[in-house]
Short mmCIF file of C-alpha atoms in Angstrom, two decimals:
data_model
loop_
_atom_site.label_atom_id
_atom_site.label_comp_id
_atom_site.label_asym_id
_atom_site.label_seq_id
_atom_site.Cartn_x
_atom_site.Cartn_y
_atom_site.Cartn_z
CA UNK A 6 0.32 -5.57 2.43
CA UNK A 7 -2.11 -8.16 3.37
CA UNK A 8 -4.06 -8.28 0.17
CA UNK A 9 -3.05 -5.96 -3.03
CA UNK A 10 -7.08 -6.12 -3.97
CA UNK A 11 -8.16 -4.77 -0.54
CA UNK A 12 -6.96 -1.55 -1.18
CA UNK A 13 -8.63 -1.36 -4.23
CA UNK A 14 -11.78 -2.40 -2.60
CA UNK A 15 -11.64 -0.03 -0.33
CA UNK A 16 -11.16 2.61 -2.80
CA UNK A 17 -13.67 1.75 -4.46
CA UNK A 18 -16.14 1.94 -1.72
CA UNK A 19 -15.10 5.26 -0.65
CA UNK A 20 -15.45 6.78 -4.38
CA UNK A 21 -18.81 4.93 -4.19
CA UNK A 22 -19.98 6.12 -1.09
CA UNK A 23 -18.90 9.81 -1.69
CA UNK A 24 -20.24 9.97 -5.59
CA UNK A 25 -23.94 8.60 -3.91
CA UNK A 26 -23.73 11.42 -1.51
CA UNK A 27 -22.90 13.92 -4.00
CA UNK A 28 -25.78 12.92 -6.25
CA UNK A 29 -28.09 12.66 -3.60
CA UNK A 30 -27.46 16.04 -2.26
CA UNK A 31 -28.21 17.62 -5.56
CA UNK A 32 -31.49 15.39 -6.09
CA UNK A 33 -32.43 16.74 -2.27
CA UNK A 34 -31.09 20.60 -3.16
CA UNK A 35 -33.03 20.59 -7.02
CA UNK A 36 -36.38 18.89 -5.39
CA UNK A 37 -35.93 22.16 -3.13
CA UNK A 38 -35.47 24.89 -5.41
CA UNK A 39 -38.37 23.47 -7.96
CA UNK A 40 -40.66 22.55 -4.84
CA UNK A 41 -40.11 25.80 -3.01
CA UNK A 42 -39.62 28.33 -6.38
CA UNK A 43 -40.96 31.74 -5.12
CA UNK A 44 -41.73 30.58 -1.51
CA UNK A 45 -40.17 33.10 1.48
CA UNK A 46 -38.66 31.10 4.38
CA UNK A 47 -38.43 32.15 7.81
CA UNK A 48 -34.77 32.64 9.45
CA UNK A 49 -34.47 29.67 12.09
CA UNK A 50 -31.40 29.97 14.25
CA UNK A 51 -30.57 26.84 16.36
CA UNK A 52 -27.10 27.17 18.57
CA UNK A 53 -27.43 23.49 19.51
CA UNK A 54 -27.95 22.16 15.93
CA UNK A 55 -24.66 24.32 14.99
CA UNK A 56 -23.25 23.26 17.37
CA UNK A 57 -24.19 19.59 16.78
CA UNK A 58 -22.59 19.24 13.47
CA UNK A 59 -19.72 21.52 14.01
CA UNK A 60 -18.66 19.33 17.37
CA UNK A 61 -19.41 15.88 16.07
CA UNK A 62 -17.49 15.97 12.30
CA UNK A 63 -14.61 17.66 14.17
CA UNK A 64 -14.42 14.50 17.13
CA UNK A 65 -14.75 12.22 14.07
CA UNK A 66 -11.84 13.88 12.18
CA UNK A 67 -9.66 14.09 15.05
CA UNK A 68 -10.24 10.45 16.47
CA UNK A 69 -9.24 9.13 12.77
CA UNK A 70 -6.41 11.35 12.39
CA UNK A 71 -5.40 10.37 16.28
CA UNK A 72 -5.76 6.23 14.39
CA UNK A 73 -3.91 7.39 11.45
CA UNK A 74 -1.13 8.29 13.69
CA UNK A 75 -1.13 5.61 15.38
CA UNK A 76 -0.59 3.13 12.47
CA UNK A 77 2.00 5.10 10.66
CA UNK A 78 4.02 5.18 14.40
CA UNK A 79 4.20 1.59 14.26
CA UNK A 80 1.11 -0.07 15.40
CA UNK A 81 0.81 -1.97 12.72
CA UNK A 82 -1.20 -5.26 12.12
CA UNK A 83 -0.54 -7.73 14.71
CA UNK A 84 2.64 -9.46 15.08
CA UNK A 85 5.38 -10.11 12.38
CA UNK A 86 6.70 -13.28 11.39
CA UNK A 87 9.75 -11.89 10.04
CA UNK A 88 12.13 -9.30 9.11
CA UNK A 89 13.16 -9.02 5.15
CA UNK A 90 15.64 -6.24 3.84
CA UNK A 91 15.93 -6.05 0.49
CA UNK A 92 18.89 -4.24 -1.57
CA UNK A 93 18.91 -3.03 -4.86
CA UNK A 94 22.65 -3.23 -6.40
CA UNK A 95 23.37 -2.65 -10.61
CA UNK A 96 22.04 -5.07 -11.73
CA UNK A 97 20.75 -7.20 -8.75
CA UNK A 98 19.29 -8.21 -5.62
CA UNK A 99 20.32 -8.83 -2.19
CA UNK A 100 18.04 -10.33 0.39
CA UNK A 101 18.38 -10.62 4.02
CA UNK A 102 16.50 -12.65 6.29
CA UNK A 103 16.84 -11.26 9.94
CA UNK A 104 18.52 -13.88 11.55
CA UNK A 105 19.78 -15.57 8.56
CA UNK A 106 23.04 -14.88 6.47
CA UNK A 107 22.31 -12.71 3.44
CA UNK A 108 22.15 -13.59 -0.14
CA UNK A 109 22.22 -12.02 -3.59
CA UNK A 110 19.50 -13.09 -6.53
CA UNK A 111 21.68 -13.23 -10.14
CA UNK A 112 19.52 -13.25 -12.98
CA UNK A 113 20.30 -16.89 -14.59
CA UNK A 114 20.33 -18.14 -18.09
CA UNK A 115 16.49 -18.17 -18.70
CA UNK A 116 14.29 -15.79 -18.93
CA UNK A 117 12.35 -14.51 -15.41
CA UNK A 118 14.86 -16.90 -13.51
CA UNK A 119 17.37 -15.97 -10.97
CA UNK A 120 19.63 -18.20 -9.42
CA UNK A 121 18.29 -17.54 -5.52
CA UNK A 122 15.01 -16.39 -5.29
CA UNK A 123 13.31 -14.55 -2.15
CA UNK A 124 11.78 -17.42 -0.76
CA UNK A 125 8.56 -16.57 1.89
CA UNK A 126 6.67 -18.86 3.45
CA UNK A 127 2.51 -18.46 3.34
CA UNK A 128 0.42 -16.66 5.30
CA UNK A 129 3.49 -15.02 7.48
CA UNK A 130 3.38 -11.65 7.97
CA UNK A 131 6.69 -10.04 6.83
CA UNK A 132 7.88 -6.16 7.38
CA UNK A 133 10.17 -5.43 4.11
CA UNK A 134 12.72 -2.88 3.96
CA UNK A 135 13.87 -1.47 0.50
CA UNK A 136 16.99 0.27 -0.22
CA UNK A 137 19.48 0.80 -2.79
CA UNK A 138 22.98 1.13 -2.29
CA UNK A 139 24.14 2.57 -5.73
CA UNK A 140 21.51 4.42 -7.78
CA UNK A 141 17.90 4.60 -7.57
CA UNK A 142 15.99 0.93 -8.22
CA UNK A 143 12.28 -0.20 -7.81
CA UNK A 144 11.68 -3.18 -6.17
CA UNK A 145 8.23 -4.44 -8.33
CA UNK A 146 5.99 -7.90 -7.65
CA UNK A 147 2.15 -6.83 -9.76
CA UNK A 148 0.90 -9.95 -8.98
CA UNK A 149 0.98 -8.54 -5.38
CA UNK A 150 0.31 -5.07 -6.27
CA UNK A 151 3.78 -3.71 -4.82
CA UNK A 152 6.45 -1.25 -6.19
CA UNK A 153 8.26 0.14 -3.66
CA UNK A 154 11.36 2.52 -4.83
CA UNK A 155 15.07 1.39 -3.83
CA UNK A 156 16.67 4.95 -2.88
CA UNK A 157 20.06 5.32 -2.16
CA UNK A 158 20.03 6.09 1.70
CA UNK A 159 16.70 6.38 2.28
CA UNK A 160 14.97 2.84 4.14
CA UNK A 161 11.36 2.54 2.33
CA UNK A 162 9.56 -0.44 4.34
CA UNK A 163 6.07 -2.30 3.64
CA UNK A 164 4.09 -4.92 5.48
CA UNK A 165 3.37 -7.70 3.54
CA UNK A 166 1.15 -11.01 3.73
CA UNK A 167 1.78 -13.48 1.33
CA UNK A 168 -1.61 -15.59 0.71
CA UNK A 169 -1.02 -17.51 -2.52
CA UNK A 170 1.72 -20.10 -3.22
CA UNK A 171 3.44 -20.08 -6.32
CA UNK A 172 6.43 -18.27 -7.97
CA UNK A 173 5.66 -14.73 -9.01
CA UNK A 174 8.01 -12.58 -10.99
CA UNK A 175 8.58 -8.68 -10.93
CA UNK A 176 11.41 -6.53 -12.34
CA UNK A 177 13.43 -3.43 -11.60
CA UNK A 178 10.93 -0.35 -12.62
CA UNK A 179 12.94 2.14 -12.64
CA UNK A 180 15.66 2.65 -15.38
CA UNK A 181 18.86 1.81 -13.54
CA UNK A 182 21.45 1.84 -16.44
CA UNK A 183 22.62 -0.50 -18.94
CA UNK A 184 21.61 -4.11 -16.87
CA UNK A 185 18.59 -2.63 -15.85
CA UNK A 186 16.19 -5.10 -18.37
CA UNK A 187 18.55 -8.27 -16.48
CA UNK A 188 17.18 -7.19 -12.86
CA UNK A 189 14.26 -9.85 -12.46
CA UNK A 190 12.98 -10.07 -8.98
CA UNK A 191 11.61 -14.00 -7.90
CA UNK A 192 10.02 -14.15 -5.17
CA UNK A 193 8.53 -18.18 -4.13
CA UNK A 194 6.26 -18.49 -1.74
CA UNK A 195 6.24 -21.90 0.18
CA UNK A 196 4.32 -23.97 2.94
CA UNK A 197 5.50 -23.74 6.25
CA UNK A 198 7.72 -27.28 6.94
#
């Protein structure tokens, strides 16, 4: 993810965009019918105009779908800085760093404190892998605007871009059993050394 608010601005521009076409269509379609009331038009056939916008929505459609494709087979943005799989076990986490021996994150004696955190350095991009090896988990950061479900073999993956440094704290969303409210997920994110 390479900024949780950019899908929301995007959204938003898209439900923008279409709600301004749909009003102006029926401004354009009730200036028509009040303009026009009692008027008899004239049949104009034009192949070429059909044609037009038939053949050009159609290209558009299929070049985006042909992008869509694209992306979801892997051509995603740019190069990755690293590799992350994450774990979800009752009633904690284990982190791997490709490259780097794996870990598990206990939940300590305070509150929202573990005794590893996932550490990530800024401004890296990271592909995450989420899984669960037990029951079914949800791996949850809002700061970041990410849940991603832990499913017991079944490999859910995300890209993600952390921008800001700090420590930000998530939990397990999805009722796991009876340690499920002592499965805080830390992640830090630090400067490159």
């Amino acid at each position: 993810m390479i900024g949780g608010y950019m899908y929301y601005d995007l959204v938003f521009f898209v439900l923008s965009l279409c709600s301004f076409i749909l009003v102006w269509i029926f401004c354009v379609l009730g200036w028509q019918l009040m303009a026009y009331r009692g008027v008899m038009v004239g049949s104009y056939d034009s192949q070429l105009v059909e044609f037009m916008w038939t053949f050009f929505p159609t290209l558009s459609v299929a070049l985006l779908c042909l992008l869509n494709l694209q992306f979801l087979a892997g051509g995603e943005l740019g190069s990755v800085g690293g590799i992350v799989k994450i774990v979800g076990r009752q009633w904690y986490w284990s982190f791997n760093h490709l490259g780097f021996e794996g870990y598990d994150s206990i939940m300590g004696d305070f509150v929202d404190s573990v005794d590893k955190p996932l550490r990530l350095v800024r401004s890296h991009p990271y592909y995450v892998f989420v899984t669960s090896s037990d029951v079914v988990h949800s791996f949850s950061l809002p700061e970041f605007n990410i849940k991603v479900d832990a499913i017991p073999g079944r490999i859910n993956q995300f890209y993600f871009f952390p921008e800001r440094l700090g420590v930000f704290v998530g939990y397990c969303t999805e009722l796991c059993g009876a340690g499920h409210a002592y499965m805080p997920v830390v992640l830090e994110v630090v400067l490159e050394k």
